[in-house]
PDB file of C-alpha atoms in Angstrom:
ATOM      1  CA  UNK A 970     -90.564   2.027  -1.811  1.00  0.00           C
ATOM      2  CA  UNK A 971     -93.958   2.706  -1.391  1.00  0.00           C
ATOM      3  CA  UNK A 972     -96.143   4.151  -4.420  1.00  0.00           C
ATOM      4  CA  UNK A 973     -97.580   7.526  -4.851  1.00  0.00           C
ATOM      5  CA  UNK A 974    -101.085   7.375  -3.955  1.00  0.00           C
ATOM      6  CA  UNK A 975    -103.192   8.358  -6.880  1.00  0.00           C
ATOM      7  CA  UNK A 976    -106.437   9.900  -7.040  1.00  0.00           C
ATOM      8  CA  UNK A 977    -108.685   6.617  -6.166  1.00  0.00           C
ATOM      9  CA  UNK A 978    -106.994   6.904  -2.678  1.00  0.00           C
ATOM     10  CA  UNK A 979    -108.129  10.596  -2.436  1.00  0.00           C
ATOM     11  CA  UNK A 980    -110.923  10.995  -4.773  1.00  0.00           C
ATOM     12  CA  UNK A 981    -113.796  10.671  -1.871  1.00  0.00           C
ATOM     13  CA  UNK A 982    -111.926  12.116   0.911  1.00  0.00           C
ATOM     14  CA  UNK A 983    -114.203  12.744   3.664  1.00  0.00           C
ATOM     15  CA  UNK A 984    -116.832  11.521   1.328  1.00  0.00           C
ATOM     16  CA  UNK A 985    -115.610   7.903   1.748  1.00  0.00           C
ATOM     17  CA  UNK A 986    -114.729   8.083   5.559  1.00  0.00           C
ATOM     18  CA  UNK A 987    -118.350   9.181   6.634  1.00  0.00           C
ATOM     19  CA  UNK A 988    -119.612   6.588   4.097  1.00  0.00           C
ATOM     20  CA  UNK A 989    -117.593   3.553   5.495  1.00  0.00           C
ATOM     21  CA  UNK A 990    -118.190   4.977   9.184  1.00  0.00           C
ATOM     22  CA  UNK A 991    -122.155   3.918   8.221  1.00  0.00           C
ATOM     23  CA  UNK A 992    -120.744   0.943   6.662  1.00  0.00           C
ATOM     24  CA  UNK A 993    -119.346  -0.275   9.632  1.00  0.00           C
ATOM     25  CA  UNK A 994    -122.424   1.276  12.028  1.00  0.00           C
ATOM     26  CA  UNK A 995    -124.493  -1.260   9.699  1.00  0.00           C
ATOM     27  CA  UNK A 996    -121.820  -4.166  10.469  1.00  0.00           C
ATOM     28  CA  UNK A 997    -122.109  -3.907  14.433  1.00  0.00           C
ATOM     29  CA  UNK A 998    -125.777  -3.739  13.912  1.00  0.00           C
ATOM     30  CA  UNK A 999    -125.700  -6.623  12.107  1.00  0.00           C
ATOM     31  CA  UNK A1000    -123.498  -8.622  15.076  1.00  0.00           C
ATOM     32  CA  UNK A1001    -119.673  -7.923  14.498  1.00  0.00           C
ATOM     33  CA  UNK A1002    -118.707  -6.938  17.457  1.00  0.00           C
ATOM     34  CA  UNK A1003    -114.786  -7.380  17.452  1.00  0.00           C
ATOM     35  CA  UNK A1004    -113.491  -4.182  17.837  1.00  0.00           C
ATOM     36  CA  UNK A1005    -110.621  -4.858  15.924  1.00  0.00           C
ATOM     37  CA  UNK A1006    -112.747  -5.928  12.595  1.00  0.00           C
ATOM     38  CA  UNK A1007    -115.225  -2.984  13.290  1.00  0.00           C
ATOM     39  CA  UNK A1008    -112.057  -0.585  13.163  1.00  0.00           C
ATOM     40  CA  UNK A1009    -110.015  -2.531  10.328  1.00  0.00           C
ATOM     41  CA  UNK A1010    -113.336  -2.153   8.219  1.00  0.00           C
ATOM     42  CA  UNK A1011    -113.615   1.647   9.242  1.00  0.00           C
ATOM     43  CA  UNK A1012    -110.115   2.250   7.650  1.00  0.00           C
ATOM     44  CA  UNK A1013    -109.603   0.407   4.789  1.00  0.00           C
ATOM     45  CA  UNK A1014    -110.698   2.396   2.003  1.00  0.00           C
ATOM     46  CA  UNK A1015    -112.968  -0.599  -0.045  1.00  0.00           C
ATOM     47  CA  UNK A1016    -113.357   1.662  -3.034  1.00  0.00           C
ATOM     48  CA  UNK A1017    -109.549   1.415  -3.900  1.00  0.00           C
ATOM     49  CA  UNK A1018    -109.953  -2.394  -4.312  1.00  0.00           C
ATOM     50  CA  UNK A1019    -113.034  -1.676  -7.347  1.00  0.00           C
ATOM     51  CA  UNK A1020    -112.823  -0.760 -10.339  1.00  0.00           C
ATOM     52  CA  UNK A1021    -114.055   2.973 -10.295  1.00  0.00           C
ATOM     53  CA  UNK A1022    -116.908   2.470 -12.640  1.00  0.00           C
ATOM     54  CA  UNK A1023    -118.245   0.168  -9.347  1.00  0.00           C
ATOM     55  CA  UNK A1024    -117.237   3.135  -6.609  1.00  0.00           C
ATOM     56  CA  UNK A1025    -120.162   4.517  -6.156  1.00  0.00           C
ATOM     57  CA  UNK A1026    -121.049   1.064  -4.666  1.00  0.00           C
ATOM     58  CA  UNK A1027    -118.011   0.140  -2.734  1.00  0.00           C
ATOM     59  CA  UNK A1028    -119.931   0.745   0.703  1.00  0.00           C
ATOM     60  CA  UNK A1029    -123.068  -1.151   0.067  1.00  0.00           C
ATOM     61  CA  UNK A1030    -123.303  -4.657   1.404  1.00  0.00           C
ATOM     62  CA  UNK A1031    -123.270  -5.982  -1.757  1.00  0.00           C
ATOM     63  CA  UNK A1032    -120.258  -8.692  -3.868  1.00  0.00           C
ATOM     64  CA  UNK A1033    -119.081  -6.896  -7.251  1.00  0.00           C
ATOM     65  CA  UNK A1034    -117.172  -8.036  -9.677  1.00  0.00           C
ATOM     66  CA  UNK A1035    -113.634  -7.163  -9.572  1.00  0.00           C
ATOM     67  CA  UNK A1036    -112.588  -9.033 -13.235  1.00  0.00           C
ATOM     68  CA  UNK A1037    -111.611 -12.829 -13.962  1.00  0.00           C
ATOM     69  CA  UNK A1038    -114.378 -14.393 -12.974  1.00  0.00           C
ATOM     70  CA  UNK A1039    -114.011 -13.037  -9.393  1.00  0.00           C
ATOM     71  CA  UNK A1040    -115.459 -11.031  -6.795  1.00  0.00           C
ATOM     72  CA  UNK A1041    -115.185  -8.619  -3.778  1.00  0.00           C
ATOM     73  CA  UNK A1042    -116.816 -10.404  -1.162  1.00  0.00           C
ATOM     74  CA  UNK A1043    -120.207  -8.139   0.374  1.00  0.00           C
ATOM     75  CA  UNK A1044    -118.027  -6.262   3.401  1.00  0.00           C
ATOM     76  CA  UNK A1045    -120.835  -8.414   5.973  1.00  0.00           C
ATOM     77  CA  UNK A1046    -118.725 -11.356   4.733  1.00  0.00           C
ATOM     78  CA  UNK A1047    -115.432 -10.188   5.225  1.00  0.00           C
ATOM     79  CA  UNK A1048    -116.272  -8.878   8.971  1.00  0.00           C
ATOM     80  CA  UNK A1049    -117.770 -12.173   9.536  1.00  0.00           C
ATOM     81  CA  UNK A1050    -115.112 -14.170   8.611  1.00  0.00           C
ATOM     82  CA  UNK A1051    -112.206 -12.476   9.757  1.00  0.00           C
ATOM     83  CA  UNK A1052    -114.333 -12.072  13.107  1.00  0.00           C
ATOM     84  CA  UNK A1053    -114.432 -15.611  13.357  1.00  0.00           C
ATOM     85  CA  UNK A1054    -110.889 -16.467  12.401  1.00  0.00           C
ATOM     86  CA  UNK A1055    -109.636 -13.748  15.062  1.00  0.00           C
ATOM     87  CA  UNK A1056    -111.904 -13.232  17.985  1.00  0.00           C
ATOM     88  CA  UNK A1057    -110.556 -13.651  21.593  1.00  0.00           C
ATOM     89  CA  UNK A1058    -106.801 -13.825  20.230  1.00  0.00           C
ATOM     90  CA  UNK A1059    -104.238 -12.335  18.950  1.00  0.00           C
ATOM     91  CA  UNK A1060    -104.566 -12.136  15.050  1.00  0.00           C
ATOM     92  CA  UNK A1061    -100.882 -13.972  14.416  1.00  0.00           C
ATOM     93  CA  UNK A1062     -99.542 -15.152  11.039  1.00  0.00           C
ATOM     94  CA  UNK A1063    -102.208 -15.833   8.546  1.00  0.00           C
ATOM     95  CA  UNK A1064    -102.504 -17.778   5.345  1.00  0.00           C
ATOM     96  CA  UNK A1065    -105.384 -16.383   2.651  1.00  0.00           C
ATOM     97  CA  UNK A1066    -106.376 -18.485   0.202  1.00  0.00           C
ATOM     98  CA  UNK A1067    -107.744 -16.492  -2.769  1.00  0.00           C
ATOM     99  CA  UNK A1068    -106.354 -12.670  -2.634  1.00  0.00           C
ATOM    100  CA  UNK A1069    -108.405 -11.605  -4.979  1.00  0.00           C
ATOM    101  CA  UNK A1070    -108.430  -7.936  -5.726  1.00  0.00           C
ATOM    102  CA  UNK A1071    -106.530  -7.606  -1.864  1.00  0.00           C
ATOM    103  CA  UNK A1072    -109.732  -6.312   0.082  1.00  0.00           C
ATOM    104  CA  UNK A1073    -109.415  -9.344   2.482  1.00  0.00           C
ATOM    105  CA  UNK A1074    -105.799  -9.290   2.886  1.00  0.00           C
ATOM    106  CA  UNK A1075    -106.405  -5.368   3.762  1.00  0.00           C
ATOM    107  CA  UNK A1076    -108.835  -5.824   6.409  1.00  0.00           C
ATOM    108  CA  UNK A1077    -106.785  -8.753   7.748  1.00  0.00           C
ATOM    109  CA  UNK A1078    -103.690  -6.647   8.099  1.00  0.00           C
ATOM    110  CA  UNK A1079    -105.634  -3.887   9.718  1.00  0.00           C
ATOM    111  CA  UNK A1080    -106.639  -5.866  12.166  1.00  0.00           C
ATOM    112  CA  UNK A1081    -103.171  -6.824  13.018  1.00  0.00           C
ATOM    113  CA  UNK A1082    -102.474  -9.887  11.461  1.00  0.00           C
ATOM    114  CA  UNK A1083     -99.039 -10.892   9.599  1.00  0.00           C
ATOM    115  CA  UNK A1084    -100.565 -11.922   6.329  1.00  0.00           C
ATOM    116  CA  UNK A1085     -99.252 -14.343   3.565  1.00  0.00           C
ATOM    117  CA  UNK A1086    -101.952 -14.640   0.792  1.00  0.00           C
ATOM    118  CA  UNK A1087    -102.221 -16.505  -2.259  1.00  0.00           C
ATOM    119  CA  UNK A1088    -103.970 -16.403  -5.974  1.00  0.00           C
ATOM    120  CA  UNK A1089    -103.709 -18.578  -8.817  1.00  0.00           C
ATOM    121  CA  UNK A1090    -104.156 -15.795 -11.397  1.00  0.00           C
ATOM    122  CA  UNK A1091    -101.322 -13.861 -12.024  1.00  0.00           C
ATOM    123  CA  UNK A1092    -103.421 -10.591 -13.454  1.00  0.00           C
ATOM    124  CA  UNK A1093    -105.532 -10.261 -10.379  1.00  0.00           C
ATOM    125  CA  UNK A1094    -102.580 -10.582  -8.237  1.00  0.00           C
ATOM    126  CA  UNK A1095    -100.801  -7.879  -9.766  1.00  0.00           C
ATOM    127  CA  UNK A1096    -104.085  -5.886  -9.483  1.00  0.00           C
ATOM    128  CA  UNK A1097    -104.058  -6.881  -5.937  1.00  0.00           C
ATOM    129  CA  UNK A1098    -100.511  -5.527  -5.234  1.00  0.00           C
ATOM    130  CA  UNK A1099    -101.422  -1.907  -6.922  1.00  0.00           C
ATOM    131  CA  UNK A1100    -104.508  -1.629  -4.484  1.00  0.00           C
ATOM    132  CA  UNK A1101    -102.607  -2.676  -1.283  1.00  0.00           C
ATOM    133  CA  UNK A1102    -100.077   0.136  -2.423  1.00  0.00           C
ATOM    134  CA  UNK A1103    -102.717   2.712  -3.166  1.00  0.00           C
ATOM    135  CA  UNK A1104    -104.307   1.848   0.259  1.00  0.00           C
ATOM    136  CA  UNK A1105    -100.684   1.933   1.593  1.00  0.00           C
ATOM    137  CA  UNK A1106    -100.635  -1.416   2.847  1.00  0.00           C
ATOM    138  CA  UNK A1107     -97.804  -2.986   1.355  1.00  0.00           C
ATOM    139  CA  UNK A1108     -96.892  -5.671   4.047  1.00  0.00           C
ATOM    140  CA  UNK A1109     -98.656  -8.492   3.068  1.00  0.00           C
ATOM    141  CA  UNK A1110     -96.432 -11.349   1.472  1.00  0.00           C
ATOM    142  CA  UNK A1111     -98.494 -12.300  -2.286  1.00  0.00           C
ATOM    143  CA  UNK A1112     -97.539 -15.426  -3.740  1.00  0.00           C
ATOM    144  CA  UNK A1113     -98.583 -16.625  -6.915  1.00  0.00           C
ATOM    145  CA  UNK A1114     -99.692 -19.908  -6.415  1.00  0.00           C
ATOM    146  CA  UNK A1115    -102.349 -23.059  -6.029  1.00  0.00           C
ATOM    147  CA  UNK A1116    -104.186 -22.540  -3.490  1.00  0.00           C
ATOM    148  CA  UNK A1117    -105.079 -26.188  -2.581  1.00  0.00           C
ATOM    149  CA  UNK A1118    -101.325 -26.722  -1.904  1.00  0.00           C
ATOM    150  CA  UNK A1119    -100.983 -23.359   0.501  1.00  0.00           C
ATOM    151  CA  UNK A1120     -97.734 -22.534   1.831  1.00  0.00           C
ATOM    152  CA  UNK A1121     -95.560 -25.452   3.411  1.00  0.00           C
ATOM    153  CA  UNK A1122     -92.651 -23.482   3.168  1.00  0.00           C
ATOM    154  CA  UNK A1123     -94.133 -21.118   6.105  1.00  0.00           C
ATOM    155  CA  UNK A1124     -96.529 -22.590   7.603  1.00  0.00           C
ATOM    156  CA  UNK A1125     -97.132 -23.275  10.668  1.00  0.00           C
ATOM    157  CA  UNK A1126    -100.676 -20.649  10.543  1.00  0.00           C
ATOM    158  CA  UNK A1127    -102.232 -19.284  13.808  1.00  0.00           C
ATOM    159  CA  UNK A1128    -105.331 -19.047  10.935  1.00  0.00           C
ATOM    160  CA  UNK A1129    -106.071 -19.710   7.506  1.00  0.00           C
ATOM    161  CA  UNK A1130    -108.954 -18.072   5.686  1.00  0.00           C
ATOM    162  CA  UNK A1131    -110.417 -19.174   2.220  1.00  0.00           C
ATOM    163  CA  UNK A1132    -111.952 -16.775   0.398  1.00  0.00           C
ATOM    164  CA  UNK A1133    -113.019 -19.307  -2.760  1.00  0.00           C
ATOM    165  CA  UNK A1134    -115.205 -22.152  -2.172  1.00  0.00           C
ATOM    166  CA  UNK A1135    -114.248 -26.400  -2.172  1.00  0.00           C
ATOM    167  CA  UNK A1136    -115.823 -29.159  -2.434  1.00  0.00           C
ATOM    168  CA  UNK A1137    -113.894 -30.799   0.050  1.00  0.00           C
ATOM    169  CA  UNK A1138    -111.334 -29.564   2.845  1.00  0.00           C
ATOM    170  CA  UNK A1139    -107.773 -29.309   1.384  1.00  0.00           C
ATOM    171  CA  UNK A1140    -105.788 -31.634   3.946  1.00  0.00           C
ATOM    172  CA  UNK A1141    -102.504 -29.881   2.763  1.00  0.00           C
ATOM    173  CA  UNK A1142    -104.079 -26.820   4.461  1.00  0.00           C
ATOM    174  CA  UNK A1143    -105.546 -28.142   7.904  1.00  0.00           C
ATOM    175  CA  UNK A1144    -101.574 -30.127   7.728  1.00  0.00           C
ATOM    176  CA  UNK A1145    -100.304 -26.651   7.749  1.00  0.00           C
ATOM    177  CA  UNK A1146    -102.841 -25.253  10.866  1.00  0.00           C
ATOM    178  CA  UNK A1147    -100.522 -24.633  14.218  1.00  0.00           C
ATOM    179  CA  UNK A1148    -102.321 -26.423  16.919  1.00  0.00           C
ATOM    180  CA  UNK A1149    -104.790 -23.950  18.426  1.00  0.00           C
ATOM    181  CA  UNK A1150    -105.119 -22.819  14.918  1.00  0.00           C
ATOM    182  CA  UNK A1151    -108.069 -21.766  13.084  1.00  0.00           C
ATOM    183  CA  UNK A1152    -109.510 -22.253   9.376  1.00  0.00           C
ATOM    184  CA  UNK A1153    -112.577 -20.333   8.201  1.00  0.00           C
ATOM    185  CA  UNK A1154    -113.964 -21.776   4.846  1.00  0.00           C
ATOM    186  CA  UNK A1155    -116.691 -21.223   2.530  1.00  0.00           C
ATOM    187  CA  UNK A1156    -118.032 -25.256   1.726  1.00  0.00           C
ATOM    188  CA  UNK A1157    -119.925 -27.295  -1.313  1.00  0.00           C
ATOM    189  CA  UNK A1158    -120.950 -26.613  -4.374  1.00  0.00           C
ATOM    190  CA  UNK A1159    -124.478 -25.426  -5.335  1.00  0.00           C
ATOM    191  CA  UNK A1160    -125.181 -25.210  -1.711  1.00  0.00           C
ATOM    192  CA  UNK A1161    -122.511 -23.586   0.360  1.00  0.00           C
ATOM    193  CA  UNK A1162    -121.523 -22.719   4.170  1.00  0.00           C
ATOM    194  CA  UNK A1163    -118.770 -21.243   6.033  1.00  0.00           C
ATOM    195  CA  UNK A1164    -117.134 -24.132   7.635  1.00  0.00           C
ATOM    196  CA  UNK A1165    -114.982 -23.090  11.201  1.00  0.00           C
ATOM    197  CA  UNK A1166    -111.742 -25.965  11.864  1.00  0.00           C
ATOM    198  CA  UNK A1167    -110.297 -25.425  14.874  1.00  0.00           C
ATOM    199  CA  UNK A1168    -107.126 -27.862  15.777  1.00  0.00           C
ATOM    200  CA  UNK A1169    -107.497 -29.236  18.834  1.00  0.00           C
ATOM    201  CA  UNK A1170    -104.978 -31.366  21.100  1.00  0.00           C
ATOM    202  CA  UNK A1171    -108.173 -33.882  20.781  1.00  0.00           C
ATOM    203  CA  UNK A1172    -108.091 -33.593  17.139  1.00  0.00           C
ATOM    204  CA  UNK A1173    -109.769 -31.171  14.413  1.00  0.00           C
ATOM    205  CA  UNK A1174    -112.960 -29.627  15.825  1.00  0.00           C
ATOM    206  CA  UNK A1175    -115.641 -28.780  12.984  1.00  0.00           C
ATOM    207  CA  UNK A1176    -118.909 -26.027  12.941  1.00  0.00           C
ATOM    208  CA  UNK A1177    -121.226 -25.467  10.360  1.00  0.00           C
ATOM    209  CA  UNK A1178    -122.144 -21.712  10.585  1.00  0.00           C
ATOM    210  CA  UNK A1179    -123.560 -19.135   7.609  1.00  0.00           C
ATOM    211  CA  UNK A1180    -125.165 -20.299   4.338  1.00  0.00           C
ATOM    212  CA  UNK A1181    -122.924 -18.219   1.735  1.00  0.00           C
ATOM    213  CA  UNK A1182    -122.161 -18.569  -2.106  1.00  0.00           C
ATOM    214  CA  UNK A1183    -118.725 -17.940  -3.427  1.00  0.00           C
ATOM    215  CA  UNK A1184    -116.916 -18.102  -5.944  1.00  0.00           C
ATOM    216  CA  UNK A1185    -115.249 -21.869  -6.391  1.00  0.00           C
ATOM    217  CA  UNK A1186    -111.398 -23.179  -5.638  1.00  0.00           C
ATOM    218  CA  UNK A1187    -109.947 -24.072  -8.606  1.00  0.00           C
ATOM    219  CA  UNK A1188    -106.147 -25.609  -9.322  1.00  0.00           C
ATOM    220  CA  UNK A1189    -103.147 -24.586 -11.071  1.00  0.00           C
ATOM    221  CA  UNK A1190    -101.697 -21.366 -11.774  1.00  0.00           C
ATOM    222  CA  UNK A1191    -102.833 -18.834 -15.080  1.00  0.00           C
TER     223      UNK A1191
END
């Protein structure tokens, strides 16, 4: 059953949709041009996934902190990313490692994509489910889980999407990439890039795009 929508949902009301309409005006300026993320980004309500001390600042391009040690990536990220994971195909089933406080897995199901994401720490996932229900998103599958190990059980993924940083690229994940897939991961440690895998019938194809700084991968479950 889906939840009643509270007052975060409603709060800004035309407010918010004018707001994230120049959010997203600023993300096509800036080179998204997928009209799928552009229109995912238009609708998902980003100050549902703050806390509401942090509102005020949900459209700027900015990371906040969203508790744990975590963030909300900057919504340039998140365009960026899921751009590259879905552009000139259909979005398919998707493994996110990292939910987070469910902004990514959001914009991901906006744009179409059956989404399976996971999170090591039990509190933010929790938080995670209550803002997919006040957004009234409720269709992504949240597993509470190690994200190095991903999802075996259901893999093959059309696309995987990391939104914490390694040191190294998880070979349980690329094992778990359909061929054709693709994998979009921040990579490194003080210095960091978003690292593109694509699997290839000629093997695993790798590009070095964005310099970016996330937060980092760690194991095991709290």
């Amino acid at each position: 059953m889906v939840a009643t929508v509270g007052p975060r949902a409603h709060g800004w009301g035309m407010m918010s949709e004018r707001t994230r309409a120049r959010m997203v005006e600023r993300l096509h300026q800036g080179g998204i041009r997928d009209e799928r993320v552009l229109e995912a980004m238009r609708r998902v309500p980003r100050h549902v996934f703050v806390d509401e001390a942090l509102a005020s600042r949900a459209y700027d391009d900015v990371s906040l902190p969203i508790g744990h040690g975590q963030t909300i990536s900057q919504p340039f990220t998140v365009a960026r990313m899921t751009e590259l994971l879905l552009t000139g195909r259909p979005a398919g089933k998707v493994l996110e490692i990292g939910t987070g406080c469910g902004y990514q897995s959001a914009v991901l199901l906006e744009s179409g994509a059956d989404v399976y994401s996971v999170e090591r720490l039990g509190p933010l996932l929790a938080k995670a489910r209550q803002n997919l229900r006040a957004a009234k998103l409720i269709h992504a599958r949240l597993v509470h889980a190690d994200g190095h190990a991903g999802l075996p059980d259901v893999a093959p993924f059309d696309g995987i999407i990391m939104t914490c940083a390694a040191r190294f690229v998880p070979q349980a994940l690329v094992d778990q990439l359909a061929e054709g897939g693709r994998m979009i991961m921040p990579l490194g440690d003080d210095e960091q890039y978003l690292l593109l895998l694509e699997k290839t019938p000629q093997g695993l194809r790798q590009t070095r795009l964005d310099p970016v700084k996330f937060v980092p991968l760690l194991s095991g479950r709290v």
